[in-house]
């Protein structure tokens, strides 16, 4: 596809990944629903409170019987919160009642215990109460049929609380985007093992998997391929059968053994150079209906590619807020190559942003120390201290 | 303890919960370390790059042999990235080399493939290169022994990437705060079941468990107690044996069956009223060295209590940033009782904050619709439209 601008390629990727934004709904238990996004409006199946009950610990009375307070009333029993047959109130008497217990039929007010003196047999009520005082009426919080939460709502603890309160044990949410990761390179070995001469530790598998997870995706498989096309093809088949998005790293540039490009380009994949640094070589393919984004294998290029081309779409699919870009003045001058949009590792220090490394795409330590990417437009070659730059929070 | 101010009680709780801030370190695999907080400084065990390697796909040469470019050199072989015995370069020749492959001994520069023409037998180099060009020197990114990440660093994908890149398969992190939840009340049943007359759905277990989880804790047990002190005692014993913090709901106020207060007060628990609304009745106890915070059982009171007294400490223990409080103008007037600090459910609308409910502590639906708590000081009884109020994001 030759050299493309970041803007063109971003638009192309957005189109390929658009199916992520309409995932199928799945039903999950409320206990598994934290952070999930509702796929349907939720209406209450019940009134809340479910029944008329006491707002206070005290005495259930009828207002008429306490109008001439202070009055002393016989206490005919105790109503605790909990399962119980409906009780009945006799005018001119009182029932001791606990917060949350159902009001006895015929009672219309609660006298809080603080306003009384008495024992199990009789109570003196010190002040009059109007009908309805300290009574929680059925349906006064929520009416059956009322819209509680709308489709698209990301479920926080307080949302789970209201869903539980109306008795819903499960809820229909968007399926999380399912992501598969394939790293490539005969030189890669697992961290925690001992590399042979010529081998290096694979950081891209973990970077892409944890990046996907941190942005709301389910990572369904993380695999590593050799440079053998047959091996890569087999891993790819497994990935596209399990995932909504496949991310690969490595095998996309100008070498003799570019397994990702060699397998995917014949399947219609578009491979070429994007006018950006790092992360220039990129590929995008659709395999069996599943988008496959192919990032370069250099660890920093992989991370920057993920930030640019995968993260915004995963966040949108997961119902997470978009990462807000903003501008900051530069703490020092910088230079940038003509014709390439550059994403430099930066760190916010006070009210400015400073560089934490040069442009070298292998500086994975500097990437770890950065908290933003500094976005330098393609036509800018030099910026002075204090000039405003766009930054992308990591 | 009588009536206390929110400030006094907050300080008391902070002291009780201070052990949460120094959890023991635990070793976790890097694949489980996303979002965890480093409990030690991490120094690199290796140089990075591990060995001198090619930054480009191209040809390994010695700079002297291409100084008079264009020159044509015999190609003696191909070096791919991957495990391989060290190769040797013969001056006046070239080796085809792929990105990441070890430089042959004696070579000191890489000619990118774009600047050449050739085949497997010979290559014409179009321009001269200086020694070191497109060569990644061993240790140029990271030196063995260098500080990579400091204790207290919360591990994001880019941090995991650098840890993997230097070959660390595991890392020592702070143990997450372990939280146990006990809800109480004979009236409670699980959402998804059918309540008997007098029963209601338990929302507090889910609210507290998901709230703890959303703020970086491990929820180790969620239990529900009847109003039987023996039952509560048994659940409490299990909770304190497994958790660093126990949260209870219900059983703390003025009724005849206040199981939490009845069991914990004799153990030294301080139970009383805090000058706030909702969430007035509170209790704090230390049982077998484990702090137990006892919240009132009303769902909104429970949620507000969690926000005020548990969430800040859990976030700090988990290394999460503190929730920032800020001020906004009121979209409409409000009234507040004298002598009680009030936390009203509010929603940010444009540049102002509006009320989403009255003060009633049972309005769990309004709590779900709120995105902030409006913090009205104890001595304020009325505020006009446009007056600034402190808000606590939910």
PDB file of N, CA and C in Angstrom, chain A residues 232-300:
ATOM      1  N   UNK A 232       2.808 -20.249  11.696  1.00  0.00           N
ATOM      2  CA  UNK A 232       2.026 -19.025  11.873  1.00  0.00           C
ATOM      3  C   UNK A 232       0.587 -19.225  11.389  1.00  0.00           C
ATOM      4  N   UNK A 233       0.426 -19.903  10.261  1.00  0.00           N
ATOM      5  CA  UNK A 233      -0.924 -20.147   9.723  1.00  0.00           C
ATOM      6  C   UNK A 233      -1.790 -20.914  10.715  1.00  0.00           C
ATOM      7  N   UNK A 234      -1.197 -21.902  11.357  1.00  0.00           N
ATOM      8  CA  UNK A 234      -1.964 -22.715  12.315  1.00  0.00           C
ATOM      9  C   UNK A 234      -2.374 -21.877  13.533  1.00  0.00           C
ATOM     10  N   UNK A 235      -1.442 -21.063  14.033  1.00  0.00           N
ATOM     11  CA  UNK A 235      -1.772 -20.214  15.187  1.00  0.00           C
ATOM     12  C   UNK A 235      -2.823 -19.174  14.806  1.00  0.00           C
ATOM     13  N   UNK A 236      -2.719 -18.662  13.591  1.00  0.00           N
ATOM     14  CA  UNK A 236      -3.678 -17.665  13.114  1.00  0.00           C
ATOM     15  C   UNK A 236      -5.090 -18.261  13.027  1.00  0.00           C
ATOM     16  N   UNK A 237      -5.163 -19.496  12.548  1.00  0.00           N
ATOM     17  CA  UNK A 237      -6.482 -20.142  12.430  1.00  0.00           C
ATOM     18  C   UNK A 237      -7.116 -20.265  13.810  1.00  0.00           C
ATOM     19  N   UNK A 238      -6.306 -20.643  14.774  1.00  0.00           N
ATOM     20  CA  UNK A 238      -6.831 -20.760  16.140  1.00  0.00           C
ATOM     21  C   UNK A 238      -7.272 -19.391  16.652  1.00  0.00           C
ATOM     22  N   UNK A 239      -6.453 -18.364  16.378  1.00  0.00           N
ATOM     23  CA  UNK A 239      -6.754 -17.016  16.873  1.00  0.00           C
ATOM     24  C   UNK A 239      -8.060 -16.477  16.285  1.00  0.00           C
ATOM     25  N   UNK A 240      -8.231 -16.588  14.960  1.00  0.00           N
ATOM     26  CA  UNK A 240      -9.433 -15.989  14.356  1.00  0.00           C
ATOM     27  C   UNK A 240     -10.686 -16.771  14.721  1.00  0.00           C
ATOM     28  N   UNK A 241     -10.515 -18.039  15.119  1.00  0.00           N
ATOM     29  CA  UNK A 241     -11.707 -18.796  15.526  1.00  0.00           C
ATOM     30  C   UNK A 241     -12.157 -18.400  16.931  1.00  0.00           C
ATOM     31  N   UNK A 242     -11.272 -17.777  17.711  1.00  0.00           N
ATOM     32  CA  UNK A 242     -11.590 -17.495  19.120  1.00  0.00           C
ATOM     33  C   UNK A 242     -11.777 -16.017  19.415  1.00  0.00           C
ATOM     34  N   UNK A 243     -11.343 -15.151  18.501  1.00  0.00           N
ATOM     35  CA  UNK A 243     -11.228 -13.734  18.865  1.00  0.00           C
ATOM     36  C   UNK A 243     -12.024 -12.825  17.939  1.00  0.00           C
ATOM     37  N   UNK A 244     -12.267 -11.620  18.412  1.00  0.00           N
ATOM     38  CA  UNK A 244     -12.868 -10.561  17.600  1.00  0.00           C
ATOM     39  C   UNK A 244     -11.805  -9.670  16.985  1.00  0.00           C
ATOM     40  N   UNK A 245     -10.599  -9.752  17.505  1.00  0.00           N
ATOM     41  CA  UNK A 245      -9.480  -8.942  17.015  1.00  0.00           C
ATOM     42  C   UNK A 245      -8.200  -9.725  17.291  1.00  0.00           C
ATOM     43  N   UNK A 246      -7.348  -9.813  16.267  1.00  0.00           N
ATOM     44  CA  UNK A 246      -6.054 -10.463  16.438  1.00  0.00           C
ATOM     45  C   UNK A 246      -4.969  -9.395  16.316  1.00  0.00           C
ATOM     46  N   UNK A 247      -4.062  -9.390  17.267  1.00  0.00           N
ATOM     47  CA  UNK A 247      -2.907  -8.489  17.222  1.00  0.00           C
ATOM     48  C   UNK A 247      -1.659  -9.338  17.029  1.00  0.00           C
ATOM     49  N   UNK A 248      -0.851  -8.981  16.036  1.00  0.00           N
ATOM     50  CA  UNK A 248       0.414  -9.683  15.861  1.00  0.00           C
ATOM     51  C   UNK A 248       1.553  -8.689  16.025  1.00  0.00           C
ATOM     52  N   UNK A 249       2.733  -9.207  16.377  1.00  0.00           N
ATOM     53  CA  UNK A 249       3.916  -8.345  16.415  1.00  0.00           C
ATOM     54  C   UNK A 249       5.032  -9.016  15.631  1.00  0.00           C
ATOM     55  N   UNK A 250       5.768  -8.198  14.914  1.00  0.00           N
ATOM     56  CA  UNK A 250       6.917  -8.684  14.147  1.00  0.00           C
ATOM     57  C   UNK A 250       6.518  -9.192  12.769  1.00  0.00           C
ATOM     58  N   UNK A 251       7.545  -9.427  11.962  1.00  0.00           N
ATOM     59  CA  UNK A 251       7.319 -10.068  10.662  1.00  0.00           C
ATOM     60  C   UNK A 251       6.614  -9.215   9.631  1.00  0.00           C
ATOM     61  N   UNK A 252       6.819  -7.877   9.693  1.00  0.00           N
ATOM     62  CA  UNK A 252       6.086  -7.003   8.770  1.00  0.00           C
ATOM     63  C   UNK A 252       6.986  -6.096   7.944  1.00  0.00           C
ATOM     64  N   UNK A 253       8.329  -6.235   8.081  1.00  0.00           N
ATOM     65  CA  UNK A 253       9.139  -5.201   7.414  1.00  0.00           C
ATOM     66  C   UNK A 253       9.866  -5.736   6.173  1.00  0.00           C
ATOM     67  N   UNK A 254      11.146  -5.461   6.032  1.00  0.00           N
ATOM     68  CA  UNK A 254      11.840  -5.656   4.762  1.00  0.00           C
ATOM     69  C   UNK A 254      12.776  -6.850   4.756  1.00  0.00           C
ATOM     70  N   UNK A 255      12.727  -7.717   5.753  1.00  0.00           N
ATOM     71  CA  UNK A 255      13.674  -8.819   5.842  1.00  0.00           C
ATOM     72  C   UNK A 255      13.311  -9.966   4.911  1.00  0.00           C
ATOM     73  N   UNK A 256      14.117 -11.025   4.986  1.00  0.00           N
ATOM     74  CA  UNK A 256      13.885 -12.203   4.153  1.00  0.00           C
ATOM     75  C   UNK A 256      12.857 -13.132   4.766  1.00  0.00           C
ATOM     76  N   UNK A 257      12.577 -12.961   6.086  1.00  0.00           N
ATOM     77  CA  UNK A 257      11.724 -13.921   6.791  1.00  0.00           C
ATOM     78  C   UNK A 257      10.606 -13.162   7.494  1.00  0.00           C
ATOM     79  N   UNK A 258       9.742 -12.533   6.720  1.00  0.00           N
ATOM     80  CA  UNK A 258       8.671 -11.721   7.303  1.00  0.00           C
ATOM     81  C   UNK A 258       7.402 -12.553   7.308  1.00  0.00           C
ATOM     82  N   UNK A 259       7.303 -13.428   8.312  1.00  0.00           N
ATOM     83  CA  UNK A 259       6.274 -14.462   8.277  1.00  0.00           C
ATOM     84  C   UNK A 259       4.866 -13.879   8.274  1.00  0.00           C
ATOM     85  N   UNK A 260       4.663 -12.790   8.995  1.00  0.00           N
ATOM     86  CA  UNK A 260       3.309 -12.220   9.088  1.00  0.00           C
ATOM     87  C   UNK A 260       2.888 -11.668   7.725  1.00  0.00           C
ATOM     88  N   UNK A 261       3.773 -10.870   7.149  1.00  0.00           N
ATOM     89  CA  UNK A 261       3.480 -10.294   5.831  1.00  0.00           C
ATOM     90  C   UNK A 261       3.363 -11.396   4.781  1.00  0.00           C
ATOM     91  N   UNK A 262       4.264 -12.364   4.833  1.00  0.00           N
ATOM     92  CA  UNK A 262       4.276 -13.420   3.825  1.00  0.00           C
ATOM     93  C   UNK A 262       2.987 -14.238   3.830  1.00  0.00           C
ATOM     94  N   UNK A 263       2.416 -14.443   5.021  1.00  0.00           N
ATOM     95  CA  UNK A 263       1.172 -15.216   5.106  1.00  0.00           C
ATOM     96  C   UNK A 263      -0.044 -14.343   4.836  1.00  0.00           C
ATOM     97  N   UNK A 264      -0.043 -13.121   5.361  1.00  0.00           N
ATOM     98  CA  UNK A 264      -1.273 -12.309   5.316  1.00  0.00           C
ATOM     99  C   UNK A 264      -1.438 -11.506   4.029  1.00  0.00           C
ATOM    100  N   UNK A 265      -0.329 -11.061   3.431  1.00  0.00           N
ATOM    101  CA  UNK A 265      -0.479 -10.260   2.200  1.00  0.00           C
ATOM    102  C   UNK A 265      -1.238 -11.038   1.120  1.00  0.00           C
ATOM    103  N   UNK A 266      -0.944 -12.338   0.906  1.00  0.00           N
ATOM    104  CA  UNK A 266      -1.719 -13.090  -0.092  1.00  0.00           C
ATOM    105  C   UNK A 266      -3.201 -13.245   0.269  1.00  0.00           C
ATOM    106  N   UNK A 267      -3.539 -13.043   1.547  1.00  0.00           N
ATOM    107  CA  UNK A 267      -4.947 -13.118   1.964  1.00  0.00           C
ATOM    108  C   UNK A 267      -5.638 -11.761   1.847  1.00  0.00           C
ATOM    109  N   UNK A 268      -4.966 -10.798   1.211  1.00  0.00           N
ATOM    110  CA  UNK A 268      -5.570  -9.480   1.037  1.00  0.00           C
ATOM    111  C   UNK A 268      -5.079  -8.454   2.040  1.00  0.00           C
ATOM    112  N   UNK A 269      -4.133  -8.848   2.877  1.00  0.00           N
ATOM    113  CA  UNK A 269      -3.613  -7.905   3.864  1.00  0.00           C
ATOM    114  C   UNK A 269      -2.916  -6.730   3.212  1.00  0.00           C
ATOM    115  N   UNK A 270      -3.119  -5.555   3.779  1.00  0.00           N
ATOM    116  CA  UNK A 270      -2.429  -4.368   3.282  1.00  0.00           C
ATOM    117  C   UNK A 270      -1.226  -4.109   4.174  1.00  0.00           C
ATOM    118  N   UNK A 271      -0.045  -4.262   3.603  1.00  0.00           N
ATOM    119  CA  UNK A 271       1.194  -4.050   4.354  1.00  0.00           C
ATOM    120  C   UNK A 271       1.963  -2.908   3.729  1.00  0.00           C
ATOM    121  N   UNK A 272       2.514  -2.064   4.554  1.00  0.00           N
ATOM    122  CA  UNK A 272       3.282  -0.955   4.016  1.00  0.00           C
ATOM    123  C   UNK A 272       3.779  -0.080   5.131  1.00  0.00           C
ATOM    124  N   UNK A 273       4.210   1.094   4.751  1.00  0.00           N
ATOM    125  CA  UNK A 273       4.840   1.978   5.704  1.00  0.00           C
ATOM    126  C   UNK A 273       3.921   3.156   6.005  1.00  0.00           C
ATOM    127  N   UNK A 274       3.729   3.431   7.294  1.00  0.00           N
ATOM    128  CA  UNK A 274       2.956   4.590   7.735  1.00  0.00           C
ATOM    129  C   UNK A 274       3.973   5.674   8.081  1.00  0.00           C
ATOM    130  N   UNK A 275       3.666   6.910   7.724  1.00  0.00           N
ATOM    131  CA  UNK A 275       4.619   8.013   7.942  1.00  0.00           C
ATOM    132  C   UNK A 275       4.634   8.404   9.412  1.00  0.00           C
ATOM    133  N   UNK A 276       5.124   7.458  10.238  1.00  0.00           N
ATOM    134  CA  UNK A 276       5.220   7.735  11.672  1.00  0.00           C
ATOM    135  C   UNK A 276       6.451   7.035  12.219  1.00  0.00           C
ATOM    136  N   UNK A 277       6.870   7.515  13.393  1.00  0.00           N
ATOM    137  CA  UNK A 277       8.050   6.948  14.029  1.00  0.00           C
ATOM    138  C   UNK A 277       7.870   7.031  15.537  1.00  0.00           C
ATOM    139  N   UNK A 278       8.001   5.950  16.297  1.00  0.00           N
ATOM    140  CA  UNK A 278       8.205   4.583  15.807  1.00  0.00           C
ATOM    141  C   UNK A 278       6.903   3.972  15.301  1.00  0.00           C
ATOM    142  N   UNK A 279       7.003   2.763  14.788  1.00  0.00           N
ATOM    143  CA  UNK A 279       5.793   2.046  14.392  1.00  0.00           C
ATOM    144  C   UNK A 279       5.492   2.145  12.916  1.00  0.00           C
ATOM    145  N   UNK A 280       6.465   2.539  12.105  1.00  0.00           N
ATOM    146  CA  UNK A 280       6.209   2.733  10.684  1.00  0.00           C
ATOM    147  C   UNK A 280       5.627   1.547   9.938  1.00  0.00           C
ATOM    148  N   UNK A 281       6.250   0.365   9.983  1.00  0.00           N
ATOM    149  CA  UNK A 281       5.705  -0.753   9.212  1.00  0.00           C
ATOM    150  C   UNK A 281       4.437  -1.296   9.866  1.00  0.00           C
ATOM    151  N   UNK A 282       3.376  -1.372   9.116  1.00  0.00           N
ATOM    152  CA  UNK A 282       2.098  -1.823   9.669  1.00  0.00           C
ATOM    153  C   UNK A 282       1.392  -2.706   8.653  1.00  0.00           C
ATOM    154  N   UNK A 283       0.532  -3.573   9.163  1.00  0.00           N
ATOM    155  CA  UNK A 283      -0.296  -4.373   8.281  1.00  0.00           C
ATOM    156  C   UNK A 283      -1.692  -4.538   8.847  1.00  0.00           C
ATOM    157  N   UNK A 284      -2.670  -4.604   7.959  1.00  0.00           N
ATOM    158  CA  UNK A 284      -4.060  -4.783   8.386  1.00  0.00           C
ATOM    159  C   UNK A 284      -4.735  -5.737   7.408  1.00  0.00           C
ATOM    160  N   UNK A 285      -5.362  -6.770   7.968  1.00  0.00           N
ATOM    161  CA  UNK A 285      -5.973  -7.820   7.157  1.00  0.00           C
ATOM    162  C   UNK A 285      -7.300  -8.200   7.808  1.00  0.00           C
ATOM    163  N   UNK A 286      -8.215  -8.745   7.028  1.00  0.00           N
ATOM    164  CA  UNK A 286      -9.388  -9.385   7.618  1.00  0.00           C
ATOM    165  C   UNK A 286      -9.330 -10.855   7.233  1.00  0.00           C
ATOM    166  N   UNK A 287      -9.322 -11.730   8.230  1.00  0.00           N
ATOM    167  CA  UNK A 287      -9.219 -13.172   8.002  1.00  0.00           C
ATOM    168  C   UNK A 287     -10.470 -13.835   8.581  1.00  0.00           C
ATOM    169  N   UNK A 288     -11.238 -14.487   7.713  1.00  0.00           N
ATOM    170  CA  UNK A 288     -12.491 -15.114   8.154  1.00  0.00           C
ATOM    171  C   UNK A 288     -13.355 -14.120   8.925  1.00  0.00           C
ATOM    172  N   UNK A 289     -13.376 -12.882   8.447  1.00  0.00           N
ATOM    173  CA  UNK A 289     -14.226 -11.868   9.069  1.00  0.00           C
ATOM    174  C   UNK A 289     -13.635 -11.213  10.309  1.00  0.00           C
ATOM    175  N   UNK A 290     -12.457 -11.645  10.706  1.00  0.00           N
ATOM    176  CA  UNK A 290     -11.848 -11.107  11.933  1.00  0.00           C
ATOM    177  C   UNK A 290     -10.696 -10.173  11.567  1.00  0.00           C
ATOM    178  N   UNK A 291     -10.716  -8.924  12.057  1.00  0.00           N
ATOM    179  CA  UNK A 291      -9.610  -8.021  11.752  1.00  0.00           C
ATOM    180  C   UNK A 291      -8.310  -8.465  12.438  1.00  0.00           C
ATOM    181  N   UNK A 292      -7.234  -8.368  11.687  1.00  0.00           N
ATOM    182  CA  UNK A 292      -5.904  -8.708  12.201  1.00  0.00           C
ATOM    183  C   UNK A 292      -5.019  -7.483  12.019  1.00  0.00           C
ATOM    184  N   UNK A 293      -4.572  -6.886  13.122  1.00  0.00           N
ATOM    185  CA  UNK A 293      -3.629  -5.771  13.045  1.00  0.00           C
ATOM    186  C   UNK A 293      -2.228  -6.299  13.285  1.00  0.00           C
ATOM    187  N   UNK A 294      -1.323  -5.973  12.356  1.00  0.00           N
ATOM    188  CA  UNK A 294       0.043  -6.484  12.443  1.00  0.00           C
ATOM    189  C   UNK A 294       0.997  -5.338  12.730  1.00  0.00           C
ATOM    190  N   UNK A 295       1.564  -5.376  13.930  1.00  0.00           N
ATOM    191  CA  UNK A 295       2.469  -4.328  14.384  1.00  0.00           C
ATOM    192  C   UNK A 295       3.912  -4.763  14.159  1.00  0.00           C
ATOM    193  N   UNK A 296       4.831  -3.801  14.042  1.00  0.00           N
ATOM    194  CA  UNK A 296       6.243  -4.165  13.984  1.00  0.00           C
ATOM    195  C   UNK A 296       6.690  -4.779  15.317  1.00  0.00           C
ATOM    196  N   UNK A 297       7.796  -5.537  15.261  1.00  0.00           N
ATOM    197  CA  UNK A 297       8.174  -6.348  16.406  1.00  0.00           C
ATOM    198  C   UNK A 297       9.013  -5.653  17.452  1.00  0.00           C
ATOM    199  N   UNK A 298       9.538  -4.507  17.112  1.00  0.00           N
ATOM    200  CA  UNK A 298      10.323  -3.807  18.116  1.00  0.00           C
ATOM    201  C   UNK A 298       9.431  -3.430  19.297  1.00  0.00           C
ATOM    202  N   UNK A 299       9.866  -3.697  20.525  1.00  0.00           N
ATOM    203  CA  UNK A 299       8.973  -3.517  21.680  1.00  0.00           C
ATOM    204  C   UNK A 299       8.344  -2.129  21.780  1.00  0.00           C
ATOM    205  N   UNK A 300       9.113  -1.084  21.537  1.00  0.00           N
ATOM    206  CA  UNK A 300       8.530   0.252  21.641  1.00  0.00           C
ATOM    207  C   UNK A 300       7.583   0.509  20.470  1.00  0.00           C
TER     208      UNK A 300
END
